[in-house]
Short mmCIF file of C-alpha atoms in Angstrom, two decimals:
data_model
loop_
_atom_site.label_atom_id
_atom_site.label_comp_id
_atom_site.label_asym_id
_atom_site.label_seq_id
_atom_site.Cartn_x
_atom_site.Cartn_y
_atom_site.Cartn_z
CA MET B 273 42.58 157.94 27.73
CA ASN B 274 46.21 157.56 27.31
CA ILE B 275 46.72 158.46 31.22
CA HIS B 276 50.79 158.04 31.29
CA PRO B 277 52.13 156.37 34.48
CA LYS B 278 54.95 158.81 34.78
CA THR B 279 55.21 161.68 37.82
CA PRO B 280 56.96 164.57 38.88
CA SER B 281 60.40 163.77 40.62
CA THR B 282 60.39 163.67 44.93
CA ALA B 283 64.31 162.73 44.44
CA LEU B 284 67.03 164.48 45.01
CA LEU B 285 70.15 162.47 43.39
CA PRO B 286 68.75 162.73 39.90
CA LEU B 287 69.34 166.74 40.38
CA THR B 288 72.49 165.94 42.32
CA LEU B 289 73.80 163.91 39.30
CA THR B 290 72.79 166.63 37.06
CA TRP B 291 74.50 169.29 38.89
CA LEU B 292 77.60 167.33 39.15
CA GLY B 293 77.13 166.33 34.89
CA LEU B 294 76.72 169.83 34.17
CA CYS B 295 79.59 171.59 36.79
CA LEU B 296 82.53 168.52 34.72
CA LEU B 297 80.86 169.32 31.18
CA THR B 298 81.35 173.16 32.02
CA VAL B 299 85.43 172.69 33.33
CA LEU B 300 85.54 170.35 30.41
CA SER B 301 84.49 173.00 27.24
CA LEU B 302 86.49 175.84 29.17
CA GLY B 303 89.75 173.36 29.09
CA LEU B 304 88.63 172.03 25.13
CA GLY B 305 88.55 175.78 24.20
CA ARG B 306 92.09 176.25 25.60
CA TRP B 307 93.75 173.50 25.04
CA PHE B 308 92.43 172.98 21.32
CA HIS B 309 92.38 176.81 20.46
CA GLY B 310 91.77 177.98 16.76
CA ALA B 311 91.01 173.75 15.91
CA ASN B 312 88.45 173.60 13.08
CA TRP B 313 86.09 171.62 14.86
CA LEU B 314 85.68 173.29 18.11
CA PRO B 315 82.90 174.40 16.89
CA LEU B 316 80.83 171.30 16.48
CA LEU B 317 82.63 170.02 19.58
CA VAL B 318 81.37 173.05 21.41
CA ALA B 319 78.23 172.76 19.70
CA VAL B 320 77.14 169.53 21.24
CA ILE B 321 78.10 170.36 24.75
CA VAL B 322 76.32 173.12 24.89
CA TRP B 323 73.46 170.76 23.49
CA LEU B 324 73.94 168.20 26.11
CA LYS B 325 73.83 170.93 29.21
CA GLY B 326 70.70 172.47 27.85
CA MET B 327 69.04 169.42 27.56
CA MET B 328 70.09 167.78 30.97
CA VAL B 329 68.35 170.99 32.74
CA ALA B 330 65.10 170.00 30.38
CA HIS B 331 65.02 166.66 31.39
CA TYR B 332 66.15 166.70 34.57
CA PHE B 333 65.38 169.94 36.37
CA ILE B 334 62.40 171.00 34.25
CA GLU B 335 61.55 167.42 33.86
CA ALA B 336 60.16 167.84 30.00
CA GLU B 337 59.15 164.82 29.46
CA LEU B 338 56.04 165.36 31.55
CA THR B 339 55.09 169.06 30.64
CA HIS B 340 52.77 169.78 27.46
CA ALA B 341 53.66 168.81 23.95
CA PHE B 342 54.08 172.81 23.39
CA ILE B 343 56.83 173.75 26.23
CA ARG B 344 58.67 170.17 25.22
CA ARG B 345 58.53 171.31 21.56
CA LEU B 346 59.73 174.63 22.48
CA LEU B 347 62.71 173.59 25.13
CA LYS B 348 63.86 171.58 22.09
CA VAL B 349 63.85 174.24 19.73
CA PHE B 350 65.58 176.52 21.61
CA ILE B 351 68.25 174.46 22.94
CA ALA B 352 69.07 173.38 19.38
CA PHE B 353 69.14 176.44 17.96
CA ALA B 354 71.71 178.27 19.40
CA PRO B 355 74.71 174.96 18.91
CA LEU B 356 73.15 174.53 15.35
CA TRP B 357 74.08 178.03 13.97
CA LEU B 358 77.22 177.76 15.96
CA ILE B 359 77.69 174.81 14.13
CA LEU B 360 76.52 176.73 10.81
CA THR B 361 79.07 179.89 11.17
CA GLY B 362 81.71 178.00 12.13
CA PHE B 363 81.64 176.14 9.13
CA PHE B 364 80.21 178.11 6.89
CA GLY B 365 80.53 181.72 8.32
CA GLY B 366 82.32 183.20 5.13
CA GLN B 367 79.20 181.90 2.90
CA PHE B 368 76.63 183.38 5.26
CA ALA B 369 78.08 186.98 5.43
CA GLN B 370 78.71 186.95 1.51
CA TRP B 371 74.61 185.87 1.36
CA ALA B 372 74.11 188.27 4.02
CA LEU B 373 76.13 191.69 2.18
CA SER B 374 74.45 190.20 -1.22
CA LEU B 375 70.79 190.30 -0.06
CA LEU B 376 71.50 194.25 1.61
CA ARG B 377 72.93 194.79 -1.45
CA GLY B 378 69.75 193.62 -2.96
CA MET X 180 48.84 160.96 51.57
CA ALA X 181 49.67 164.88 50.37
CA ALA X 182 52.26 163.28 47.56
CA GLU X 183 49.35 161.29 46.71
CA ALA X 184 47.18 164.15 46.18
CA VAL X 185 49.80 165.68 43.91
CA LEU X 186 50.08 162.46 42.08
CA ASP X 187 46.56 161.89 41.45
CA THR X 188 46.66 165.42 40.21
CA ASP X 189 49.31 165.46 37.31
CA VAL X 190 48.01 161.89 36.01
CA VAL X 191 45.17 163.98 35.45
CA ARG X 192 46.68 166.48 34.16
CA GLU X 193 48.74 164.37 32.06
CA ALA X 194 45.68 162.76 30.81
CA GLU X 195 44.77 166.15 29.26
CA GLY X 196 48.03 166.39 27.19
CA GLY X 197 51.10 167.16 29.94
CA ARG X 198 51.86 168.77 32.42
CA ILE X 199 52.22 172.76 32.49
CA PRO X 200 55.56 173.39 35.59
CA GLY X 201 53.86 176.35 37.30
CA ASN X 202 51.50 178.29 35.91
CA LYS X 203 50.74 178.97 31.54
CA GLY X 204 50.83 183.10 32.58
CA MET X 205 54.74 181.98 33.49
CA TRP X 206 55.33 179.90 30.32
CA VAL X 207 54.28 182.28 28.11
CA GLY X 208 56.44 184.62 29.36
CA ILE X 209 59.18 181.74 29.06
CA THR X 210 58.17 181.72 25.56
CA CYS X 211 59.07 185.55 25.09
CA GLU X 212 62.39 185.56 27.38
CA PHE X 213 63.10 182.46 24.29
CA VAL X 214 62.08 184.37 21.30
CA GLU X 215 63.85 187.66 22.57
CA PHE X 216 67.05 185.76 22.85
CA ALA X 217 66.58 183.93 19.83
CA VAL X 218 66.65 187.49 18.05
CA LEU X 219 69.94 188.68 19.96
CA PHE X 220 71.65 185.15 19.20
CA ILE X 221 70.88 185.37 15.59
CA VAL X 222 72.51 188.91 15.68
CA TYR X 223 75.68 187.44 17.40
CA PHE X 224 75.96 184.86 14.52
CA VAL X 225 75.99 187.51 11.93
CA ALA X 226 78.60 189.55 13.85
CA ARG X 227 80.74 186.20 14.24
CA ALA X 228 79.85 185.44 10.37
CA ASN X 229 81.03 188.82 8.89
CA PHE X 230 84.17 190.12 11.58
CA PRO X 231 85.45 186.70 12.36
CA ASP X 232 88.98 187.65 13.41
CA ALA X 233 86.90 190.16 16.21
CA PHE X 234 85.32 187.27 17.47
CA GLN X 235 88.52 184.92 17.62
CA GLN X 236 90.49 187.36 19.86
CA GLY X 237 87.94 189.02 21.53
CA ALA X 238 87.40 185.59 23.98
CA ASP X 239 90.92 185.87 24.74
CA ARG X 240 91.26 189.34 26.20
CA LEU X 241 87.81 188.77 28.26
CA SER X 242 88.42 187.09 31.91
CA ARG X 243 87.52 182.69 31.30
CA GLU X 244 87.29 183.05 34.94
CA SER X 245 84.55 185.07 35.60
CA GLY X 246 82.32 183.65 32.83
CA THR X 247 82.88 180.03 34.85
CA ILE X 248 82.01 181.38 37.63
CA ILE X 249 79.44 182.90 36.80
CA THR X 250 78.21 179.66 35.01
CA LEU X 251 78.99 177.43 37.75
CA LEU X 252 76.76 179.82 40.00
CA MET X 253 74.09 179.38 37.84
CA VAL X 254 73.83 176.09 37.85
CA THR X 255 74.34 175.32 41.08
CA SER X 256 71.40 178.03 42.14
CA SER X 257 69.07 176.39 39.67
CA PHE X 258 69.74 173.02 41.06
CA PHE X 259 68.64 174.67 44.68
CA ILE X 260 65.96 175.58 43.30
CA ALA X 261 65.21 172.02 42.08
CA CYS X 262 65.90 170.61 44.89
CA SER X 263 63.36 172.99 46.57
CA VAL X 264 60.85 171.78 44.27
CA ASN X 265 61.89 168.22 44.83
CA THR X 266 61.13 168.35 48.97
CA MET X 267 57.78 170.31 48.65
CA ARG X 268 56.53 167.79 46.74
CA ALA X 269 57.71 165.23 49.34
CA GLY X 270 55.86 167.24 51.79
CA LEU X 271 59.36 168.39 53.43
CA ARG X 272 58.41 171.93 53.64
CA ARG X 273 61.40 172.96 56.06
CA GLN X 274 63.58 171.48 53.74
CA SER X 275 62.44 172.98 51.04
CA ILE X 276 63.11 176.85 52.35
CA TYR X 277 66.11 175.91 53.04
CA TRP X 278 67.11 174.50 49.71
CA LEU X 279 65.44 177.76 48.57
CA VAL X 280 67.36 180.28 50.67
CA ALA X 281 70.61 178.38 49.11
CA GLY X 282 69.31 178.69 45.76
CA LEU X 283 68.96 182.55 46.38
CA ILE X 284 72.35 183.02 48.39
CA VAL X 285 73.81 181.63 45.22
CA ALA X 286 72.03 183.67 42.92
CA LEU X 287 73.02 186.80 44.31
CA GLY X 288 76.46 185.87 43.33
CA TYR X 289 76.09 186.20 40.02
CA PRO X 290 75.37 190.48 39.80
CA VAL X 291 78.23 190.42 42.65
CA ALA X 292 80.51 188.46 40.08
CA LYS X 293 79.43 190.75 37.42
CA TYR X 294 79.49 193.79 39.03
CA LEU X 295 83.54 192.42 39.48
CA GLU X 296 84.19 191.08 35.88
CA ILE X 297 83.08 194.27 34.41
CA THR X 298 85.59 196.52 37.03
CA TRP X 299 88.39 194.02 35.85
CA ASN X 300 86.69 194.55 32.13
CA LEU X 301 87.23 198.28 32.51
CA ALA X 302 90.49 198.14 34.63
CA HIS X 303 91.98 196.39 31.15
CA GLY X 304 90.22 198.69 28.80
CA ILE X 305 87.53 196.92 27.69
CA ASN X 306 84.45 199.00 27.01
CA GLY X 307 81.42 198.90 24.62
CA GLU X 308 83.27 200.94 22.14
CA SER X 309 86.51 198.84 21.89
CA GLY X 310 85.01 196.54 18.95
CA ILE X 311 82.07 194.44 17.68
CA PHE X 312 82.66 191.62 19.66
CA PHE X 313 82.27 193.83 22.86
CA THR X 314 79.44 195.41 21.57
CA VAL X 315 77.62 192.10 21.37
CA TYR X 316 79.07 190.49 24.48
CA TYR X 317 77.76 193.59 26.19
CA TYR X 318 74.71 193.77 25.30
CA LEU X 319 73.73 190.22 25.13
CA THR X 320 75.39 189.52 28.88
CA PHE X 321 73.87 192.76 30.25
CA ASN X 322 70.13 191.67 28.51
CA HIS X 323 70.94 188.58 30.36
CA LEU X 324 71.52 190.32 33.95
CA VAL X 325 68.58 191.78 33.77
CA HIS X 326 66.32 188.83 33.33
CA ALA X 327 68.65 187.42 36.28
CA THR X 328 67.67 190.29 38.04
CA TRP X 329 63.81 189.42 37.78
CA GLY X 330 64.45 186.15 38.95
CA ILE X 331 66.58 186.86 41.91
CA LEU X 332 63.33 189.47 42.78
CA GLY X 333 60.99 186.18 41.63
CA ILE X 334 62.65 184.11 43.86
CA LEU X 335 62.44 186.25 46.84
CA TRP X 336 58.74 186.73 46.58
CA VAL X 337 58.56 182.81 46.47
CA LEU X 338 60.86 182.75 49.64
CA VAL X 339 58.64 185.37 51.19
CA ARG X 340 55.26 183.52 50.33
CA HIS X 341 57.19 180.12 51.50
CA LEU X 342 58.13 181.18 54.97
CA PHE X 343 54.34 182.62 55.36
CA GLY X 344 52.77 178.93 54.35
CA GLY X 345 52.11 179.63 51.06
CA TYR X 346 53.10 176.43 49.64
CA SER X 347 52.29 172.69 50.04
CA ALA X 348 52.72 169.71 48.60
CA GLU X 349 49.01 169.80 47.03
CA ASP X 350 49.85 173.57 45.89
CA TYR X 351 53.09 174.86 45.07
CA HIS X 352 52.94 176.17 41.61
CA GLY X 353 54.04 179.15 42.77
CA LEU X 354 57.32 177.80 43.47
CA GLU X 355 57.62 175.64 40.57
CA ALA X 356 56.78 178.82 38.38
CA LEU X 357 59.70 180.32 39.45
CA ALA X 358 61.61 177.41 39.46
CA SER X 359 60.92 177.10 35.27
CA TYR X 360 62.09 180.58 34.94
CA TRP X 361 65.01 179.77 36.90
CA HIS X 362 66.15 177.08 34.57
CA ALA X 363 64.87 178.63 31.53
CA THR X 364 67.27 181.64 32.73
CA ASP X 365 70.09 179.28 33.13
CA ILE X 366 69.58 176.93 29.65
CA ILE X 367 70.21 180.81 28.72
CA TRP X 368 73.67 181.42 30.09
CA LEU X 369 74.90 177.94 29.50
CA ILE X 370 74.64 179.26 25.85
CA ILE X 371 75.87 182.51 26.43
CA PHE X 372 78.92 181.00 28.12
CA PRO X 373 80.89 179.51 24.87
CA MET X 374 79.87 181.80 23.08
CA PHE X 375 81.69 184.59 24.70
CA TYR X 376 84.36 182.52 27.20
CA VAL X 377 85.33 179.47 25.22
CA LEU X 378 84.95 180.00 21.56
CA ALA X 379 88.25 181.87 20.51
#
């Protein structure tokens, strides 16, 4: 029998630090959007910040590491989904559009 | 004593394959919510790939302040509700209620901020027919608002139950189910925010 020693938390400090981190990353991403307006690598940086914020909520607020494997995978896949698309369309958007058009035209 | 009972229950749950925060029904709902938004995100990315100029220019016309305020409201209410769950686990019922009330008040700021944003948009000539970027922006953000409204109604329901002693350190599954839904809705907004307000 594999009994994991971790248990749900009753502490508020990790939640408070997570909240502060999320607020800081929100303001930071807004600043980055303004300072590096139009930069080619901006979608990559934004994707990393989105993924990081999502994982922070999953890890500290939902305590994903204690949950059933399905919930853990669901959160990981969903949180990675949009950032991956963000990177793909940021760097290969034109090619995606061409493929979509050629698919539609048969 | 109460906290020990919860810990024992969770050790047993872990032995069975991991905890289910709240209940299975809520996670079925959250899975459906994620699938729905994943489809909507695909529509966004397909539109972005086909109309890059519209998406480059669109974000500049939106109120970034509104997007930032909504993000901070969502993150803060999520934090307060997580605190409500943790204090309930510790057996601090009164504190848990206070955190939940704080979470509700902050969450109510979201529809208010959204209303002000839409008013600002309309005053600046931005509506659903202003172009592909704004069409996608309206349906995605309105859809999120609908999900958040269900969450706010859920918070109200859980608060009423909490006030009447519906939760304890041994049984707080309803509170945790609501918290899980609200955190999931928060994650979705954290993805939507840069799509429309940051990337220009």
